[in-house]
Amino acid sequence: MEELIRFGEKFFDELEIAVYRSRNVSVNIELNEISMASVRSGAVTIIRGIKDKRLGLAIIDSDEPARIKEAIEQAAKMAKLNSPDEKWVSLPEPGKYREAPKPNYELKETPPDRLVEMIVHGIKLAREKDPNAIVAGGEGGVTWEERQIINSHGIDVEQEGGAAYIFFELVGRKEGVVTPGIFDFEARRDLNLDVDGVVERAVRKVGWAYNVKASKNEEVPIILGPWAIAGLFSYALFPAFSGERLVKETTPLADKVGEQIASEVLTLYDDPFHELAIEPVIADGEGVPTRKNVLIEKGTFRGFVWDNYWARIYGTESTGNGKRDLRSGGINIGFHTMAIENGKKSFEDMISEIDRGYFVDGFQGAHSSNPDNGNFAVTANPAYLIEDGEVVGSSVFLIAGNVYELLKQASEVSKEQIVMPFMTTMITPFIRFENVKIAGK
Amino acid sequence: MEELIRFGEKFFDELEIAVYRSRNVSVNIELNEISMASVRSGAVTIIRGIKDKRLGLAIIDSDEPARIKEAIEQAAKMAKLNSPDEKWVSLPEPGKYREAPKPNYELKETPPDRLVEMIVHGIKLAREKDPNAIVAGGEGGVTWEERQIINSHGIDVEQEGGAAYIFFELVGRKEGVVTPGIFDFEARRDLNLDVDGVVERAVRKVGWAYNVKASKNEEVPIILGPWAIAGLFSYALFPAFSGERLVKETTPLADKVGEQIASEVLTLYDDPFHELAIEPVIADGEGVPTRKNVLIEKGTFRGFVWDNYWARIYGTESTGNGKRDLRSGGINIGFHTMAIENGKKSFEDMISEIDRGYFVDGFQGAHSSNPDNGNFAVTANPAYLIEDGEVVGSSVFLIAGNVYELLKQASEVSKEQIVMPFMTTMITPFIRFENVKIAGK
C-alpha cells in the first residue's frame, strides 16, 4: 500500500487509498420458511487524489495492486478534467487512535448454518407461542469487514471486525383482525443472539395488536420505542448536527451551542466505543481518529460534528465523523453510534405509570421530515393504547409536530437500552414524552 | 457446470444453477464536475434445488466450482428444514431459442475514459448552450453481462452482451426562477451515444421552464413523454399483466382477455428482440425461451405473462417472463422490454396541434399507484404548458385518476420511439391523451 501511495504521488499533490474487504452471510425468512441463504464477499478500493485543488475519485471492485494502479491513473485523468475546488485545504494528517476492542473471529467465517438453526428455532417458537401468528418476514445476518485507510500525509490505519443481527416480522390473524407487521430485533458483536427474547417481545406485541382501538384527537403522554426514535431522529434531528449544514446555514442549531434544546433527561452522544456498539471503529472513513462527541448533555446542545473537508473550511478540526459512502466513494458527515443515555426505571414501570397514553413502536413517513427546521408529520403504527397502567390494544394515529418541541417534552428514559442496527445505528432507551398532540385516524 | 448438476442431483430431485458475471463502468456528474469513475465487476451464482417439493435457495458471490459445491450443500440443508410447497410442479424443460443478436464486444472492456470524454463534452455543451444552466447531476455507464443457466432437465443456455447509457440532469436559474431538475437520456447497445442530442433536448426543456405558469383545474389534452409513461405504467398498469396476480385474484384484468381496454392507437408488447432493445435476451431467468408477448393489440387485451412456477400452477406454460432477482435469488414474473408501437406523426406536430394542453415529462409519486385497480395520484413535474401549438412555459399540477380510463383517452402516438432504461425497460413513443382532468397546484 505504501508503494501504491508513492506511485500515486507521481500524479497527485496528495492522495488517499481506502480498501474495504467484506463478507456478509444472510438468511432470509418469507412466510414461515427460509427463503434464501447467501454468502457474499468482495473488496472495494477507493482512490481520492488531489492535484492543484482538482479532485479525482475512482472506485474499483478489487484490492489487487495492479488494478489499484489503474484506478489511480483513472482518478488522475479525472482530476485533470475537473475544475479546481478553491475551498479545498488538504487531506487529514495522522492522529492518535484509541485501542480497538478485540474482534470476535468467529464472525469472520460463520457458516450460514448457524443462522439457519437460529431462524428455524425462532419461527417454530413464534408459531408455538401464537398459533395465529405467521412469521411474514425476517433476516439473520453476520457481517465482517476489514478496512485499511492510507494517505500521503502518513495516515495508515487498519481494523477488522464483525457483528451479527436478527429480526423477525410477525403478522397475527384472529377473529377477522389482521395486525400490521410487527417487528423485533437484536444486534451484537458476537453470535449469542437472544432469539427467544426477540420472538417473545414480538409475540407479546402481536397479542396486544389483536385488540384494535380507535384513536381520537387528544393530548397524551407517549412512550417511543427504539425503532420509532431511530426513524424520527435520523431524519428530523441528526442532520442538524452536521458542520456542513452550519457552513451552509441549513441547520436550526446554528447559534444554539450551550443552549437548552431538550429536556434535562436527554443526553445524546456519538461514540463507536459504547459497550453495546456493533462497529467500534477507531478511525472514520478518511482515517481520522473517532472519539466520543457529546451532542446533547442533559438537554444542552454541545456542538457540531465534522469531517475533514468541512472542518478545514470552517477553520476547526474533524471530529472523526467523515463517513465513507461505498457506492459514491465520497466522504459525508455522518454518525457511528448514536447513544442516548439510559435511566433507572424499567420499561414495564414506565407503562404502569400511564393512566391514558400510547407506546409507539414504529413511525411511517419519518423520511419526509424537514431537518432544516425539525418539522415532521408521521403515522404512529404499530402503536399501543395504554389505559390504567396496562396496554389494552393497538391503534394508529398521526403526529404532526416539531422535533425540538418534542425534545423538551421528554420526561423519562428507561433503564433498558436497545441497539437499533438499521438507518443510523442507535443505542437508545424507551423515552416518555408528555402532552403530545395526536390526531386520530 | 454439467458436473456440478450431477453433484447436486445427489441432494435434490431437480436443481438449477444460474451464473451471472458482470462488469459495470460508470462515471457520475455532480454540479458540473465529474464526481466519480467506477469499475465494478463480479460473479454471482444462484442455486435453486427441490427435494420432496421442499425448496432450497443459496447465493454466493463467486463462480468457482468449489464454492458452488458448498452453495449446493447449503441449499440442500435449507430444503430439509423447509416445509414442502404442495403447489410445486417442476423446474422448466428445455425449449428452442431464437438466434441471439451478435454482442458488441467493445462494451466488454470499455475504459471509463470513453465515458469521461463524452460527459466532459456534454457538460461543456450544456453550459455553452445555456449559461444559466448547471449540470446538477448525471451519469454515463456501460454494462456487460455474461449469464449461464443450467438445470437438471437439460436446460443449458448462455448469453453475453452489453449496453451503454447516459443521462443528464439540468437545473436552470434565471431572474429568480429555479427550474426543477430536468432530465434527458439515451441507452443503446453500442457506444454511439448521441450526447449532443441528449443535451440539446434537456437544454430546450430548461428554456421552457424559465417561464413559470400557474396551473388550474381543467380538462385538457396532455402529451406524456417516455419518462412519465414508464413511471406511471410500471406501477399502475404492468403488474396487472402478471399471471401470479390472475391466480391470486389481484388483477382487474382477470376476465378481460379479448376485451377493448384501451384506445385503438395503443399496441403494447414485451419483446427483448425489439430493434432498439438494450438487453436482447434469448432466455429468461430460468432458461425459458423469450418470445414476443402481445399484451394490448390495438386496444384489445391479449393475455397474461407467466414464469414457470405460476404457469404450472395455473395449468399453462411459461411465456418466458421469469425474471431473476439477483438480490433475493428468486424468480418473479417481470418484463424484458415493454414496447409501445409508434405512429406516423412527429412529436413536434403533435404539440403544434394543441390549442391548450400540457406536455408532461415526468411524474412524481407514481410508485404509490394501486395495481389492483389502476388508481393513481401523481404530480406532473416537469410539465409544460402548450398554447396555440407552442410550448409557452412550465407548470406543476396533480392528476388523480385510473390508468384504464386514461388508456381509453389515448388518441395519438408519435413516430419517435425512445428507450427508457430505468424502472421497467420501455421503448415508447410520446402519447397524446384527450380530456384529462388536472388539478392546479
mmCIF file of C-alpha atoms in Angstrom, chain A residues 236-368:
data_model
loop_
_atom_site.group_PDB
_atom_site.id
_atom_site.type_symbol
_atom_site.label_atom_id
_atom_site.label_comp_id
_atom_site.label_asym_id
_atom_site.label_seq_id
_atom_site.Cartn_x
_atom_site.Cartn_y
_atom_site.Cartn_z
ATOM 1 C CA ALA A 236 -35.696 15.167 11.608
ATOM 2 C CA LEU A 237 -32.872 15.755 14.119
ATOM 3 C CA PHE A 238 -29.467 14.215 13.395
ATOM 4 C CA PRO A 239 -28.746 16.076 10.128
ATOM 5 C CA ALA A 240 -28.938 19.343 12.122
ATOM 6 C CA PHE A 241 -25.721 18.360 13.993
ATOM 7 C CA SER A 242 -23.698 18.404 10.753
ATOM 8 C CA GLY A 243 -20.981 21.049 10.425
ATOM 9 C CA GLU A 244 -21.642 21.167 6.665
ATOM 10 C CA ARG A 245 -25.129 22.444 7.471
ATOM 11 C CA LEU A 246 -23.629 25.021 9.818
ATOM 12 C CA VAL A 247 -21.455 26.316 6.957
ATOM 13 C CA LYS A 248 -24.359 26.216 4.508
ATOM 14 C CA GLU A 249 -26.742 27.784 7.027
ATOM 15 C CA THR A 250 -29.295 24.983 6.818
ATOM 16 C CA THR A 251 -29.387 23.951 10.477
ATOM 17 C CA PRO A 252 -31.721 25.473 13.072
ATOM 18 C CA LEU A 253 -28.981 24.885 15.704
ATOM 19 C CA ALA A 254 -26.547 27.454 14.255
ATOM 20 C CA ASP A 255 -26.479 29.796 17.274
ATOM 21 C CA LYS A 256 -27.670 27.311 19.878
ATOM 22 C CA VAL A 257 -24.406 25.884 21.286
ATOM 23 C CA GLY A 258 -24.676 25.939 25.084
ATOM 24 C CA GLU A 259 -28.422 26.414 24.968
ATOM 25 C CA GLN A 260 -31.072 24.125 26.406
ATOM 26 C CA ILE A 261 -32.677 22.481 23.354
ATOM 27 C CA ALA A 262 -34.112 19.419 25.083
ATOM 28 C CA SER A 263 -35.376 18.183 28.412
ATOM 29 C CA GLU A 264 -32.712 17.522 31.065
ATOM 30 C CA VAL A 265 -33.389 13.794 30.919
ATOM 31 C CA LEU A 266 -31.800 13.621 27.452
ATOM 32 C CA THR A 267 -28.082 13.074 26.909
ATOM 33 C CA LEU A 268 -27.045 12.083 23.384
ATOM 34 C CA TYR A 269 -23.593 11.345 22.068
ATOM 35 C CA ASP A 270 -21.938 9.632 19.122
ATOM 36 C CA ASP A 271 -19.338 7.071 20.149
ATOM 37 C CA PRO A 272 -18.479 3.816 18.376
ATOM 38 C CA PHE A 273 -16.810 2.678 21.645
ATOM 39 C CA HIS A 274 -20.132 2.382 23.524
ATOM 40 C CA GLU A 275 -20.124 -1.056 25.136
ATOM 41 C CA LEU A 276 -23.110 -2.155 23.044
ATOM 42 C CA ALA A 277 -21.824 -0.668 19.765
ATOM 43 C CA ILE A 278 -21.730 -3.071 16.839
ATOM 44 C CA GLU A 279 -18.987 -1.280 14.887
ATOM 45 C CA PRO A 280 -16.312 0.016 17.297
ATOM 46 C CA VAL A 281 -14.224 1.788 14.679
ATOM 47 C CA ILE A 282 -11.042 3.557 15.812
ATOM 48 C CA ALA A 283 -10.897 5.691 12.647
ATOM 49 C CA ASP A 284 -13.524 7.263 10.407
ATOM 50 C CA GLY A 285 -13.732 6.876 6.636
ATOM 51 C CA GLU A 286 -10.737 9.142 5.983
ATOM 52 C CA GLY A 287 -8.560 7.814 8.815
ATOM 53 C CA VAL A 288 -9.289 10.477 11.453
ATOM 54 C CA PRO A 289 -9.465 9.021 14.997
ATOM 55 C CA THR A 290 -13.014 8.577 16.264
ATOM 56 C CA ARG A 291 -13.925 9.980 19.655
ATOM 57 C CA LYS A 292 -16.916 10.464 21.878
ATOM 58 C CA ASN A 293 -18.754 13.551 20.618
ATOM 59 C CA VAL A 294 -21.398 14.780 23.026
ATOM 60 C CA LEU A 295 -24.253 16.419 21.131
ATOM 61 C CA ILE A 296 -26.813 16.962 23.871
ATOM 62 C CA GLU A 297 -25.790 16.883 27.556
ATOM 63 C CA LYS A 298 -28.708 16.928 29.983
ATOM 64 C CA GLY A 299 -30.682 18.885 27.434
ATOM 65 C CA THR A 300 -27.923 21.335 26.463
ATOM 66 C CA PHE A 301 -26.668 21.398 22.881
ATOM 67 C CA ARG A 302 -22.891 20.886 22.924
ATOM 68 C CA GLY A 303 -21.831 21.343 19.299
ATOM 69 C CA PHE A 304 -21.495 20.089 15.757
ATOM 70 C CA VAL A 305 -19.672 17.177 14.176
ATOM 71 C CA TRP A 306 -17.281 17.461 11.244
ATOM 72 C CA ASP A 307 -15.462 15.587 8.562
ATOM 73 C CA ASN A 308 -12.064 16.878 7.435
ATOM 74 C CA TYR A 309 -13.281 18.844 4.388
ATOM 75 C CA TRP A 310 -15.926 20.980 6.078
ATOM 76 C CA ALA A 311 -13.892 21.361 9.293
ATOM 77 C CA ARG A 312 -10.972 22.832 7.326
ATOM 78 C CA ILE A 313 -13.291 25.217 5.511
ATOM 79 C CA TYR A 314 -14.831 26.351 8.802
ATOM 80 C CA GLY A 315 -11.415 26.591 10.461
ATOM 81 C CA THR A 316 -11.898 23.838 13.022
ATOM 82 C CA GLU A 317 -10.829 20.195 13.153
ATOM 83 C CA SER A 318 -12.554 16.996 12.115
ATOM 84 C CA THR A 319 -14.415 15.276 14.945
ATOM 85 C CA GLY A 320 -13.886 11.910 13.248
ATOM 86 C CA ASN A 321 -17.289 11.982 11.583
ATOM 87 C CA GLY A 322 -16.246 11.518 7.958
ATOM 88 C CA LYS A 323 -18.293 8.536 6.803
ATOM 89 C CA ARG A 324 -17.379 6.765 3.583
ATOM 90 C CA ASP A 325 -20.164 6.123 1.111
ATOM 91 C CA LEU A 326 -19.071 2.900 -0.559
ATOM 92 C CA ARG A 327 -21.369 3.492 -3.537
ATOM 93 C CA SER A 328 -20.296 7.003 -4.489
ATOM 94 C CA GLY A 329 -16.831 6.762 -2.915
ATOM 95 C CA GLY A 330 -17.224 10.143 -1.265
ATOM 96 C CA ILE A 331 -16.983 11.233 2.365
ATOM 97 C CA ASN A 332 -20.064 12.717 4.057
ATOM 98 C CA ILE A 333 -20.589 13.886 7.607
ATOM 99 C CA GLY A 334 -22.311 11.081 9.478
ATOM 100 C CA PHE A 335 -22.558 9.225 12.764
ATOM 101 C CA HIS A 336 -21.054 5.987 14.013
ATOM 102 C CA THR A 337 -23.159 5.002 17.039
ATOM 103 C CA MET A 338 -25.681 7.474 18.363
ATOM 104 C CA ALA A 339 -26.334 6.654 22.004
ATOM 105 C CA ILE A 340 -28.968 8.115 24.312
ATOM 106 C CA GLU A 341 -28.114 7.614 27.976
ATOM 107 C CA ASN A 342 -30.426 5.367 29.902
ATOM 108 C CA GLY A 343 -32.205 5.953 33.198
ATOM 109 C CA LYS A 344 -33.268 3.908 36.199
ATOM 110 C CA LYS A 345 -36.875 2.964 35.570
ATOM 111 C CA SER A 346 -37.865 -0.183 33.690
ATOM 112 C CA PHE A 347 -39.997 -0.007 30.556
ATOM 113 C CA GLU A 348 -42.670 -2.028 32.421
ATOM 114 C CA ASP A 349 -42.794 0.517 35.234
ATOM 115 C CA MET A 350 -42.998 3.358 32.720
ATOM 116 C CA ILE A 351 -46.076 1.747 31.181
ATOM 117 C CA SER A 352 -47.633 1.073 34.588
ATOM 118 C CA GLU A 353 -47.475 4.791 35.424
ATOM 119 C CA ILE A 354 -49.571 5.935 32.454
ATOM 120 C CA ASP A 355 -53.316 6.380 33.008
ATOM 121 C CA ARG A 356 -54.032 7.045 29.356
ATOM 122 C CA GLY A 357 -51.435 7.244 26.636
ATOM 123 C CA TYR A 358 -49.610 5.280 23.961
ATOM 124 C CA PHE A 359 -46.491 3.221 23.388
ATOM 125 C CA VAL A 360 -45.328 3.849 19.811
ATOM 126 C CA ASP A 361 -43.230 1.066 18.316
ATOM 127 C CA GLY A 362 -42.742 2.480 14.811
ATOM 128 C CA PHE A 363 -43.310 5.576 12.697
ATOM 129 C CA GLN A 364 -44.156 5.656 8.993
ATOM 130 C CA GLY A 365 -43.252 8.658 6.880
ATOM 131 C CA ALA A 366 -40.332 9.883 9.014
ATOM 132 C CA HIS A 367 -38.121 10.127 5.900
ATOM 133 C CA SER A 368 -40.080 13.165 4.705
#
